[in-house]
Short mmCIF file of C-alpha atoms and ligand atoms in Angstrom, two decimals:
data_model
loop_
_atom_site.label_atom_id
_atom_site.label_comp_id
_atom_site.label_asym_id
_atom_site.label_seq_id
_atom_site.Cartn_x
_atom_site.Cartn_y
_atom_site.Cartn_z
CA MET O 1105 -53.63 -63.76 18.97
CA LYS O 1106 -51.80 -63.30 15.56
CA SER O 1107 -53.55 -62.78 12.22
CA VAL O 1108 -56.31 -66.08 11.63
CA THR O 1109 -55.54 -66.53 7.94
CA LEU O 1110 -56.67 -69.34 5.55
CA SER O 1111 -53.18 -71.02 6.22
CA THR O 1112 -53.64 -70.78 9.70
CA LEU O 1113 -57.42 -72.87 9.74
CA ARG O 1114 -55.96 -75.11 7.54
CA GLU O 1115 -52.78 -75.83 9.95
CA LEU O 1116 -55.36 -76.14 12.54
CA LYS O 1117 -57.15 -78.57 10.61
CA ALA O 1118 -54.15 -80.85 9.75
CA ARG O 1119 -52.98 -80.48 13.97
CA GLY O 1120 -56.63 -81.84 14.83
CA GLU O 1121 -57.32 -78.65 16.95
CA LYS O 1122 -60.61 -77.76 16.57
CA PHE O 1123 -61.38 -73.50 15.79
CA SER O 1124 -64.40 -71.11 16.38
CA CYS O 1125 -66.76 -68.97 14.93
CA LEU O 1126 -69.03 -66.59 16.07
CA THR O 1127 -71.60 -64.51 13.70
CA CYS O 1128 -71.03 -60.84 14.20
CA TYR O 1129 -72.70 -57.49 12.41
CA ASP O 1130 -70.79 -54.74 14.40
CA ALA O 1131 -67.59 -53.17 15.40
CA THR O 1132 -67.79 -53.24 19.32
CA PHE O 1133 -68.89 -57.11 19.11
CA ALA O 1134 -66.10 -57.89 16.42
CA HIS O 1135 -63.67 -56.15 18.97
CA VAL O 1136 -64.79 -58.34 21.91
CA MET O 1137 -65.01 -61.48 20.41
CA SER O 1138 -61.47 -61.36 18.51
CA GLN O 1139 -60.29 -60.27 21.81
CA ALA O 1140 -61.75 -63.25 23.28
CA GLY O 1141 -59.82 -65.42 21.30
CA ILE O 1142 -62.77 -66.44 18.30
CA GLU O 1143 -60.89 -66.74 15.12
CA THR O 1144 -63.60 -66.40 12.66
CA ILE O 1145 -66.06 -64.10 12.30
CA LEU O 1146 -68.82 -64.44 10.19
CA ILE O 1147 -70.84 -61.59 9.00
CA GLY O 1148 -74.02 -63.94 8.12
CA ASP O 1149 -77.16 -63.04 6.25
CA SER O 1150 -79.02 -64.06 9.89
CA LEU O 1151 -78.53 -60.26 10.18
CA GLY O 1152 -81.92 -60.25 8.12
CA MET O 1153 -83.30 -62.03 11.54
CA VAL O 1154 -81.86 -60.94 14.20
CA VAL O 1155 -80.78 -57.33 13.55
CA GLN O 1156 -83.40 -56.43 10.59
CA GLY O 1157 -86.49 -58.29 12.09
CA GLN O 1158 -87.19 -59.74 8.66
CA SER O 1159 -88.73 -63.70 9.30
CA SER O 1160 -85.95 -64.84 6.70
CA THR O 1161 -82.42 -64.35 5.39
CA LEU O 1162 -84.26 -63.63 2.18
CA PRO O 1163 -84.53 -59.60 1.89
CA VAL O 1164 -80.68 -59.09 2.67
CA SER O 1165 -78.96 -56.99 0.11
CA VAL O 1166 -75.43 -56.55 -1.20
CA THR O 1167 -75.45 -53.07 0.36
CA ASP O 1168 -76.71 -54.61 3.79
CA MET O 1169 -73.49 -57.36 4.40
CA ALA O 1170 -71.23 -54.73 2.76
CA TYR O 1171 -72.18 -51.95 5.48
CA HIS O 1172 -72.34 -54.67 8.35
CA THR O 1173 -68.87 -56.45 6.63
CA ALA O 1174 -66.89 -52.80 7.16
CA ALA O 1175 -68.35 -52.18 10.40
CA VAL O 1176 -67.02 -55.69 11.67
CA ALA O 1177 -63.62 -55.27 9.47
CA ARG O 1178 -63.10 -51.93 11.42
CA GLY O 1179 -63.86 -53.40 15.03
CA ASN O 1180 -61.86 -56.14 14.23
CA PRO O 1181 -58.25 -55.49 15.50
CA GLY O 1182 -56.62 -57.40 13.13
CA ASN O 1183 -56.46 -60.87 14.25
CA ALA O 1184 -59.83 -62.31 13.55
CA PHE O 1185 -60.61 -64.09 10.01
CA ILE O 1186 -63.53 -62.11 8.30
CA ILE O 1187 -66.40 -64.38 6.68
CA ALA O 1188 -68.81 -62.75 4.52
CA ASP O 1189 -72.15 -64.02 3.42
CA MET O 1190 -72.92 -63.55 -0.15
CA PRO O 1191 -77.00 -62.61 0.23
CA PHE O 1192 -79.97 -64.32 -1.56
CA MET O 1193 -79.09 -64.74 -5.68
CA SER O 1194 -76.38 -62.33 -5.47
CA TYR O 1195 -74.13 -65.07 -6.87
CA ALA O 1196 -76.78 -67.27 -8.75
CA ARG O 1197 -74.92 -65.84 -12.15
CA ILE O 1198 -71.23 -65.28 -12.47
CA GLU O 1199 -70.53 -61.91 -13.55
CA ASP O 1200 -73.11 -61.39 -10.16
CA ALA O 1201 -70.98 -63.58 -8.22
CA LEU O 1202 -68.03 -61.74 -9.12
CA SER O 1203 -68.77 -58.34 -9.19
CA ASN O 1204 -70.69 -58.47 -5.77
CA ALA O 1205 -68.24 -60.27 -4.05
CA LYS O 1206 -65.90 -57.80 -5.11
CA VAL O 1207 -67.79 -55.31 -3.10
CA LEU O 1208 -67.90 -57.24 0.05
CA MET O 1209 -63.75 -58.25 -0.13
CA GLN O 1210 -63.34 -54.00 -0.48
CA ALA O 1211 -65.77 -53.46 2.46
CA GLY O 1212 -63.15 -56.00 4.70
CA ALA O 1213 -63.90 -59.87 3.95
CA HIS O 1214 -61.56 -62.34 3.78
CA ILE O 1215 -63.85 -64.82 1.98
CA VAL O 1216 -66.87 -64.90 1.16
CA LYS O 1217 -69.81 -67.27 1.95
CA LEU O 1218 -71.76 -68.69 -0.93
CA GLU O 1219 -75.27 -71.38 -0.17
CA GLY O 1220 -75.22 -74.25 -2.39
CA GLY O 1221 -73.63 -77.50 -3.89
CA VAL O 1222 -71.84 -78.54 -6.94
CA TRP O 1223 -73.51 -76.55 -9.32
CA LEU O 1224 -71.16 -73.29 -7.54
CA ARG O 1225 -68.75 -75.03 -8.70
CA ASP O 1226 -67.44 -72.76 -12.18
CA THR O 1227 -68.35 -70.05 -9.45
CA VAL O 1228 -65.58 -70.89 -6.94
CA VAL O 1229 -63.02 -71.09 -9.78
CA GLN O 1230 -64.15 -67.87 -11.37
CA LEU O 1231 -63.71 -66.20 -7.62
CA ALA O 1232 -60.38 -67.98 -7.16
CA ARG O 1233 -59.10 -66.80 -10.09
CA GLY O 1234 -59.71 -62.83 -8.99
CA GLY O 1235 -58.25 -63.27 -6.02
CA ILE O 1236 -61.31 -64.15 -3.92
CA PRO O 1237 -61.48 -67.61 -1.83
CA ALA O 1238 -65.11 -68.90 -1.69
CA CYS O 1239 -66.24 -70.29 1.15
CA VAL O 1240 -69.45 -73.32 0.38
CA HIS O 1241 -72.22 -73.46 2.89
CA MET O 1242 -74.10 -76.93 2.64
CA GLY O 1243 -76.94 -79.18 4.39
CA LEU O 1244 -79.76 -76.63 5.61
CA THR O 1245 -79.43 -73.90 3.35
CA PRO O 1246 -81.22 -70.98 4.88
CA GLN O 1247 -81.70 -69.07 1.08
CA SER O 1248 -83.56 -72.02 0.26
CA VAL O 1249 -86.29 -72.46 2.78
CA ASN O 1250 -88.75 -72.14 0.50
CA VAL O 1251 -87.55 -75.56 -1.55
CA PHE O 1252 -86.65 -77.13 1.31
CA GLY O 1253 -90.55 -76.15 3.10
CA GLY O 1254 -88.69 -75.18 6.01
CA TYR O 1255 -85.81 -75.33 8.05
CA LYS O 1256 -85.42 -79.10 8.34
CA VAL O 1257 -82.20 -82.03 8.80
CA GLN O 1258 -80.34 -82.53 5.64
CA GLY O 1259 -78.66 -85.43 4.26
CA ARG O 1260 -80.34 -88.37 5.69
CA GLY O 1261 -80.32 -91.47 3.90
CA ASP O 1262 -79.08 -91.66 -0.16
CA ALA O 1263 -79.15 -87.75 0.39
CA ALA O 1264 -76.19 -88.29 2.42
CA ASP O 1265 -74.33 -89.64 -0.40
CA THR O 1266 -74.78 -86.74 -3.17
CA LEU O 1267 -73.91 -83.95 -0.05
CA LEU O 1268 -70.57 -86.01 0.62
CA ALA O 1269 -69.67 -86.23 -3.56
CA GLU O 1270 -70.55 -82.83 -3.69
CA ALA O 1271 -68.50 -81.71 -1.09
CA ILE O 1272 -65.74 -83.26 -2.50
CA GLU O 1273 -65.94 -81.87 -5.78
CA LEU O 1274 -66.05 -78.33 -4.60
CA ASP O 1275 -63.25 -79.24 -2.64
CA LYS O 1276 -61.62 -80.23 -5.16
CA ALA O 1277 -62.39 -77.12 -7.48
CA GLY O 1278 -60.86 -74.88 -5.08
CA ALA O 1279 -63.35 -74.42 -2.74
CA ALA O 1280 -61.48 -72.82 0.29
CA LEU O 1281 -63.51 -73.74 3.79
CA PHE O 1282 -67.31 -75.23 4.03
CA VAL O 1283 -69.86 -74.69 6.35
CA LEU O 1284 -72.47 -77.28 7.34
CA GLU O 1285 -75.40 -77.07 8.58
CA CYS O 1286 -77.51 -79.71 10.27
CA VAL O 1287 -77.28 -82.92 8.41
CA PRO O 1288 -76.19 -86.00 10.68
CA ALA O 1289 -73.07 -85.87 13.06
CA ALA O 1290 -72.06 -89.02 11.42
CA LEU O 1291 -71.98 -87.28 8.07
CA GLY O 1292 -70.42 -83.88 9.41
CA LYS O 1293 -67.37 -86.51 10.00
CA HIS O 1294 -67.25 -88.12 7.07
CA ILE O 1295 -67.43 -85.16 4.50
CA SER O 1296 -64.63 -83.04 7.46
CA GLU O 1297 -62.38 -86.23 6.90
CA SER O 1298 -62.93 -86.42 3.20
CA VAL O 1299 -62.16 -82.79 1.76
CA THR O 1300 -58.77 -81.17 2.41
CA ALA O 1301 -60.43 -77.33 3.04
CA PRO O 1302 -61.19 -76.66 6.49
CA VAL O 1303 -65.47 -77.55 7.99
CA ILE O 1304 -67.01 -75.42 9.88
CA GLY O 1305 -70.00 -77.05 11.22
CA ILE O 1306 -73.47 -76.01 12.94
CA GLY O 1307 -75.48 -78.28 13.75
CA ALA O 1308 -73.13 -81.22 12.34
CA GLY O 1309 -71.56 -82.88 15.36
CA PRO O 1310 -68.70 -82.59 17.09
CA HIS O 1311 -66.29 -83.88 13.97
CA CYS O 1312 -66.10 -81.08 11.94
CA ASP O 1313 -63.29 -78.67 12.20
CA GLY O 1314 -64.84 -76.06 13.61
CA GLN O 1315 -67.85 -75.16 15.14
CA VAL O 1316 -70.47 -71.28 14.53
CA LEU O 1317 -73.37 -70.35 16.12
CA VAL O 1318 -75.04 -67.21 15.96
CA MET O 1319 -73.71 -65.00 18.45
CA HIS O 1320 -77.37 -63.95 19.50
CA ASP O 1321 -78.32 -67.60 20.45
CA MET O 1322 -75.49 -68.42 22.15
CA LEU O 1323 -75.70 -65.58 24.83
CA GLY O 1324 -79.42 -66.67 24.90
CA LEU O 1325 -81.77 -64.28 23.10
CA HIS O 1326 -83.93 -65.61 20.95
CA THR O 1327 -87.63 -64.92 19.86
CA GLY O 1328 -88.65 -68.38 19.15
CA LYS O 1329 -87.46 -71.91 20.24
CA PRO O 1330 -83.61 -72.52 19.93
CA ALA O 1331 -83.03 -74.98 17.55
CA ARG O 1332 -81.34 -78.23 19.00
CA PHE O 1333 -77.70 -77.17 18.50
CA VAL O 1334 -77.64 -73.95 20.44
CA LYS O 1335 -76.54 -73.81 24.05
CA ASN O 1336 -76.51 -70.78 25.85
CA PHE O 1337 -72.57 -69.65 26.60
CA LEU O 1338 -73.69 -66.47 28.86
CA ASP O 1339 -75.15 -69.22 31.36
CA GLU O 1340 -72.03 -70.21 32.43
CA SER O 1341 -70.23 -66.87 32.21
CA ASP O 1342 -68.19 -65.15 35.06
CA ASP O 1343 -67.40 -62.31 32.56
CA GLY O 1344 -70.19 -61.56 30.96
CA ILE O 1345 -70.46 -61.53 27.29
CA ALA O 1346 -66.46 -61.36 26.64
CA GLY O 1347 -66.99 -64.53 29.15
CA ALA O 1348 -69.72 -66.42 27.42
CA PHE O 1349 -67.17 -65.95 23.79
CA LYS O 1350 -64.18 -67.44 25.80
CA ALA O 1351 -66.29 -70.26 27.27
CA PHE O 1352 -67.14 -71.30 23.65
CA VAL O 1353 -63.77 -70.97 22.49
CA SER O 1354 -62.92 -73.40 24.97
CA ALA O 1355 -65.73 -75.98 25.04
CA VAL O 1356 -65.14 -75.81 21.02
CA LYS O 1357 -61.80 -76.66 21.16
CA ALA O 1358 -61.60 -79.08 23.97
CA GLY O 1359 -64.62 -81.22 22.35
CA SER O 1360 -67.03 -80.59 24.79
CA TYR O 1361 -69.66 -78.70 22.64
CA PRO O 1362 -71.40 -79.64 20.32
CA ALA O 1363 -72.24 -82.19 22.69
CA PRO O 1364 -74.26 -85.82 21.82
CA GLU O 1365 -77.79 -83.24 22.60
CA HIS O 1366 -76.94 -80.60 20.33
CA CYS O 1367 -76.53 -83.14 17.25
CA PHE O 1368 -78.32 -84.62 14.85
CA GLU O 1369 -78.66 -88.82 14.55
O1 KIV R 489 -76.65 -66.66 8.23
C1 KIV R 489 -75.62 -67.00 9.45
O2 KIV R 489 -75.35 -66.82 10.30
C2 KIV R 489 -74.92 -68.10 8.62
C3 KIV R 489 -74.95 -69.07 9.93
C4 KIV R 489 -75.88 -69.56 10.31
C5 KIV R 489 -73.89 -70.26 9.54
O3 KIV R 489 -74.92 -68.45 8.10
#
């Protein structure tokens, strides 16, 4: 696989070819994922839960994210595109966003991901001016779990129009990528078709340009009840973990994942 860049992802979107993304937190898994053809790797702040044993993503620090980003970047043989999460409150002020994003880019990220909505517009512009592309995570943004009162589907009813309008505004401001989490499949389709930047969905239906899952979830490693959108790909693998990653890539490209039972209305 050639090195995947933002241009690759834009070309895939233009051709209507879906792409895959998995979370990853260390060098070995990064190597196996990129060999399996996973185009984009996310060092998610979900590492707070699946690696550190925290009950949410809130305790994760920039130092934690930089440590795991550097490990993933060392393991990636150079072909997968690396997305690193900006942790809770590390981008609430633009000057913090710039200095913390610099740390993650210097650790090996190709883009940083921030959770929020249109309030991030100036941050997206300033990051791009500094040479840092921004991925905006919208819908269910886990860092705001205390505002939402739980991990709940977003964008239902009137909230759909707001989410769509904010995504369009952020796209115009130069957001290079979106992650859209836990929204009705129809809204996932509408947003993906309305923005120029590629949209990676998680519980956002089959029409997003790419699909992401937390690696532990797709390998069937849960401490609680898995979310509706989770599918265990290790179950159908004939080649262990590498086979599960390849099965995920194939299912995303074929459009067989996510199936209706993984989607919200
Ligand atoms: O932190 C993470 O793993 C994420 C995914 C759920 C998209 O942001």
